[in-house]
């Protein structure tokens, strides 16, 4: 007896987007997380949504669709706020041949101390508050009947004698479903292994510095070879950094202080800025550098692991919903 059609393991931004879009399509869903929504990589994200430069990778098309699906979700989900601020980018990492250059830098980011001579303005890029958005999607999923189980680690996937995945084991309880979607971020490898699926990941730490700056200093997303920054209306400013081997709170504090000085030297009016927090987030990144979105070779098991997950969560929810509905037709 199937209690629910789908169990989604992981209430990060990816699992929440899937749960919401399935629920709207009339699928009965249980969303399970070991902790609170968004407490994995999602919580530490810079959450830049953009089309990205053309890098010719197979993921390029997916990233471009991610933005479009966020635009759609923001129109249909109450309280889901997108900040389409645009992004001003320059430097070796961000430049690419043929990109349109802007000569309006002083208008776009008037507080920059050293405005670049050559930069690109990606006017349709934006960002979102990742935890708030995750919570918003979950509330909307619940309004469409989704059941949510938090503080409930899934210890393994339940399988039939034939090997089909038929549910998820939470402590002593077994939840059953026709499909289990594993969207458990870095926890996905261990869970998939319990169904015999190999999903190796690389360790991919990244640091997020939060500053409290006077509001209005950074207008959109600013990104170059030295730093990336964006600011909320209340002045909270986020700067993501590559991980450089920090292993203690003291290391992180030092990194935060250096970043604070970099910010103060990069923007006029930033001298009163204070350091709020420095955290490490572990990004779910597969060892082969690709995404794992789709039914696995084990019947009943669907995986949803991809990078960059905030940008892609919207389109992953769409793809997963189409797949589940198609599977439902096959089972009729
Ligand atoms: C500093 C930094 C900056 C970033 N910047 C960007 C950016 O600008 N744009 C972008 O698109 N991406 C960015 N990313 C990456 C992005 O944050 C992640 O790709 C995304 O958050 C992954 O979401 P997720 O839902 O797949 O995983 P997670 O957010 O990690 O969620 C997985 C969830 O699964 C739960 N879970 C795990 N195992 C179990 C289990 N056994 N049972 C029950 N629950 C379980 C966890 O508790 C967690 O809540 C950044 C990441 C970092 C760290």
PDB file of N, CA, C and O in Angstrom, residues 4 9 29 53 73 82 105 124 129 135 149 156 170 184 201 207 238 247-248 263-264 270 281 305 321:
ATOM      1  N   UNK A   4       2.191   7.606  -0.026  1.00  0.00           N
ATOM      2  CA  UNK A   4       2.379   8.848  -0.782  1.00  0.00           C
ATOM      3  C   UNK A   4       2.956   8.467  -2.135  1.00  0.00           C
ATOM      4  O   UNK A   4       3.647   7.449  -2.253  1.00  0.00           O
ATOM      5  N   UNK A   9      13.656  13.584  -0.233  1.00  0.00           N
ATOM      6  CA  UNK A   9      14.591  13.659   0.894  1.00  0.00           C
ATOM      7  C   UNK A   9      15.485  14.881   0.692  1.00  0.00           C
ATOM      8  O   UNK A   9      16.236  14.953  -0.289  1.00  0.00           O
ATOM      9  N   UNK A  29       2.983  14.344  -1.819  1.00  0.00           N
ATOM     10  CA  UNK A  29       4.423  14.395  -1.511  1.00  0.00           C
ATOM     11  C   UNK A  29       4.659  14.446  -0.003  1.00  0.00           C
ATOM     12  O   UNK A  29       3.923  15.120   0.725  1.00  0.00           O
ATOM     13  N   UNK A  53      28.200  33.287 -18.319  1.00  0.00           N
ATOM     14  CA  UNK A  53      28.891  33.438 -19.605  1.00  0.00           C
ATOM     15  C   UNK A  53      28.747  32.131 -20.391  1.00  0.00           C
ATOM     16  O   UNK A  53      28.551  31.082 -19.813  1.00  0.00           O
ATOM     17  N   UNK A  73       8.382  31.075 -11.181  1.00  0.00           N
ATOM     18  CA  UNK A  73       8.004  30.750  -9.801  1.00  0.00           C
ATOM     19  C   UNK A  73       7.684  32.012  -9.005  1.00  0.00           C
ATOM     20  O   UNK A  73       6.759  32.044  -8.194  1.00  0.00           O
ATOM     21  N   UNK A  82      12.220  37.803  -5.863  1.00  0.00           N
ATOM     22  CA  UNK A  82      13.467  37.765  -6.614  1.00  0.00           C
ATOM     23  C   UNK A  82      13.984  39.200  -6.702  1.00  0.00           C
ATOM     24  O   UNK A  82      13.198  40.127  -6.813  1.00  0.00           O
ATOM     25  N   UNK A 105      29.101  52.526 -15.907  1.00  0.00           N
ATOM     26  CA  UNK A 105      29.493  51.976 -14.607  1.00  0.00           C
ATOM     27  C   UNK A 105      29.132  52.916 -13.455  1.00  0.00           C
ATOM     28  O   UNK A 105      28.596  52.492 -12.427  1.00  0.00           O
ATOM     29  N   UNK A 124      19.864  41.232 -16.694  1.00  0.00           N
ATOM     30  CA  UNK A 124      18.782  40.353 -16.233  1.00  0.00           C
ATOM     31  C   UNK A 124      19.240  39.310 -15.220  1.00  0.00           C
ATOM     32  O   UNK A 124      18.550  38.332 -14.953  1.00  0.00           O
ATOM     33  N   UNK A 129      16.998  35.452  -1.544  1.00  0.00           N
ATOM     34  CA  UNK A 129      17.380  35.047  -0.188  1.00  0.00           C
ATOM     35  C   UNK A 129      17.131  33.548  -0.106  1.00  0.00           C
ATOM     36  O   UNK A 129      15.979  33.104  -0.148  1.00  0.00           O
ATOM     37  N   UNK A 135      11.861  28.369   2.475  1.00  0.00           N
ATOM     38  CA  UNK A 135      10.706  28.309   3.381  1.00  0.00           C
ATOM     39  C   UNK A 135       9.413  28.672   2.656  1.00  0.00           C
ATOM     40  O   UNK A 135       8.360  28.082   2.886  1.00  0.00           O
ATOM     41  N   UNK A 149       8.271  16.605   7.112  1.00  0.00           N
ATOM     42  CA  UNK A 149       8.852  15.996   8.315  1.00  0.00           C
ATOM     43  C   UNK A 149      10.248  16.559   8.520  1.00  0.00           C
ATOM     44  O   UNK A 149      11.161  16.260   7.758  1.00  0.00           O
ATOM     45  N   UNK A 156      18.302   5.142   5.588  1.00  0.00           N
ATOM     46  CA  UNK A 156      18.553   4.399   4.342  1.00  0.00           C
ATOM     47  C   UNK A 156      17.296   4.375   3.503  1.00  0.00           C
ATOM     48  O   UNK A 156      16.200   4.729   3.983  1.00  0.00           O
ATOM     49  N   UNK A 170      13.136   6.134   8.400  1.00  0.00           N
ATOM     50  CA  UNK A 170      13.387   7.242   9.337  1.00  0.00           C
ATOM     51  C   UNK A 170      13.389   6.634  10.733  1.00  0.00           C
ATOM     52  O   UNK A 170      12.325   6.354  11.283  1.00  0.00           O
ATOM     53  N   UNK A 184      19.366  15.415  -1.310  1.00  0.00           N
ATOM     54  CA  UNK A 184      19.939  15.581   0.028  1.00  0.00           C
ATOM     55  C   UNK A 184      21.315  16.235   0.003  1.00  0.00           C
ATOM     56  O   UNK A 184      22.105  16.076   0.940  1.00  0.00           O
ATOM     57  N   UNK A 201      31.050  12.219  -4.677  1.00  0.00           N
ATOM     58  CA  UNK A 201      31.164  13.685  -4.652  1.00  0.00           C
ATOM     59  C   UNK A 201      32.575  14.098  -4.305  1.00  0.00           C
ATOM     60  O   UNK A 201      33.296  13.349  -3.660  1.00  0.00           O
ATOM     61  N   UNK A 207      33.519  29.770   1.288  1.00  0.00           N
ATOM     62  CA  UNK A 207      33.318  30.596   2.489  1.00  0.00           C
ATOM     63  C   UNK A 207      32.345  31.734   2.183  1.00  0.00           C
ATOM     64  O   UNK A 207      32.419  32.340   1.113  1.00  0.00           O
ATOM     65  N   UNK A 238      26.740  40.311   1.381  1.00  0.00           N
ATOM     66  CA  UNK A 238      27.344  38.986   1.297  1.00  0.00           C
ATOM     67  C   UNK A 238      28.525  39.001   0.351  1.00  0.00           C
ATOM     68  O   UNK A 238      28.473  39.607  -0.717  1.00  0.00           O
ATOM     69  N   UNK A 247      40.644  26.177   9.196  1.00  0.00           N
ATOM     70  CA  UNK A 247      40.269  24.988   9.964  1.00  0.00           C
ATOM     71  C   UNK A 247      39.771  25.336  11.365  1.00  0.00           C
ATOM     72  O   UNK A 247      39.529  24.451  12.181  1.00  0.00           O
ATOM     73  N   UNK A 248      39.676  26.628  11.690  1.00  0.00           N
ATOM     74  CA  UNK A 248      39.213  26.993  13.034  1.00  0.00           C
ATOM     75  C   UNK A 248      38.412  28.291  12.954  1.00  0.00           C
ATOM     76  O   UNK A 248      38.475  29.012  11.947  1.00  0.00           O
ATOM     77  N   UNK A 263      36.343  45.129   1.330  1.00  0.00           N
ATOM     78  CA  UNK A 263      35.066  45.789   1.021  1.00  0.00           C
ATOM     79  C   UNK A 263      35.166  47.288   1.307  1.00  0.00           C
ATOM     80  O   UNK A 263      34.757  48.126   0.487  1.00  0.00           O
ATOM     81  N   UNK A 264      35.735  47.619   2.482  1.00  0.00           N
ATOM     82  CA  UNK A 264      35.835  49.041   2.848  1.00  0.00           C
ATOM     83  C   UNK A 264      36.689  49.832   1.858  1.00  0.00           C
ATOM     84  O   UNK A 264      36.409  50.995   1.581  1.00  0.00           O
ATOM     85  N   UNK A 270      31.852  53.030   2.937  1.00  0.00           N
ATOM     86  CA  UNK A 270      31.785  51.717   3.577  1.00  0.00           C
ATOM     87  C   UNK A 270      32.588  51.642   4.878  1.00  0.00           C
ATOM     88  O   UNK A 270      32.701  50.578   5.477  1.00  0.00           O
ATOM     89  N   UNK A 281      30.399  26.724   3.717  1.00  0.00           N
ATOM     90  CA  UNK A 281      29.331  25.869   3.195  1.00  0.00           C
ATOM     91  C   UNK A 281      29.959  24.821   2.290  1.00  0.00           C
ATOM     92  O   UNK A 281      30.919  25.105   1.568  1.00  0.00           O
ATOM     93  N   UNK A 305      20.746  16.124  -7.824  1.00  0.00           N
ATOM     94  CA  UNK A 305      21.954  16.754  -7.285  1.00  0.00           C
ATOM     95  C   UNK A 305      22.604  17.538  -8.422  1.00  0.00           C
ATOM     96  O   UNK A 305      22.884  16.970  -9.480  1.00  0.00           O
ATOM     97  N   UNK A 321       9.161  17.082 -11.991  1.00  0.00           N
ATOM     98  CA  UNK A 321       7.701  16.964 -12.037  1.00  0.00           C
ATOM     99  C   UNK A 321       7.267  16.312 -13.351  1.00  0.00           C
ATOM    100  O   UNK A 321       6.411  15.422 -13.364  1.00  0.00           O
TER     101      UNK A 321
END
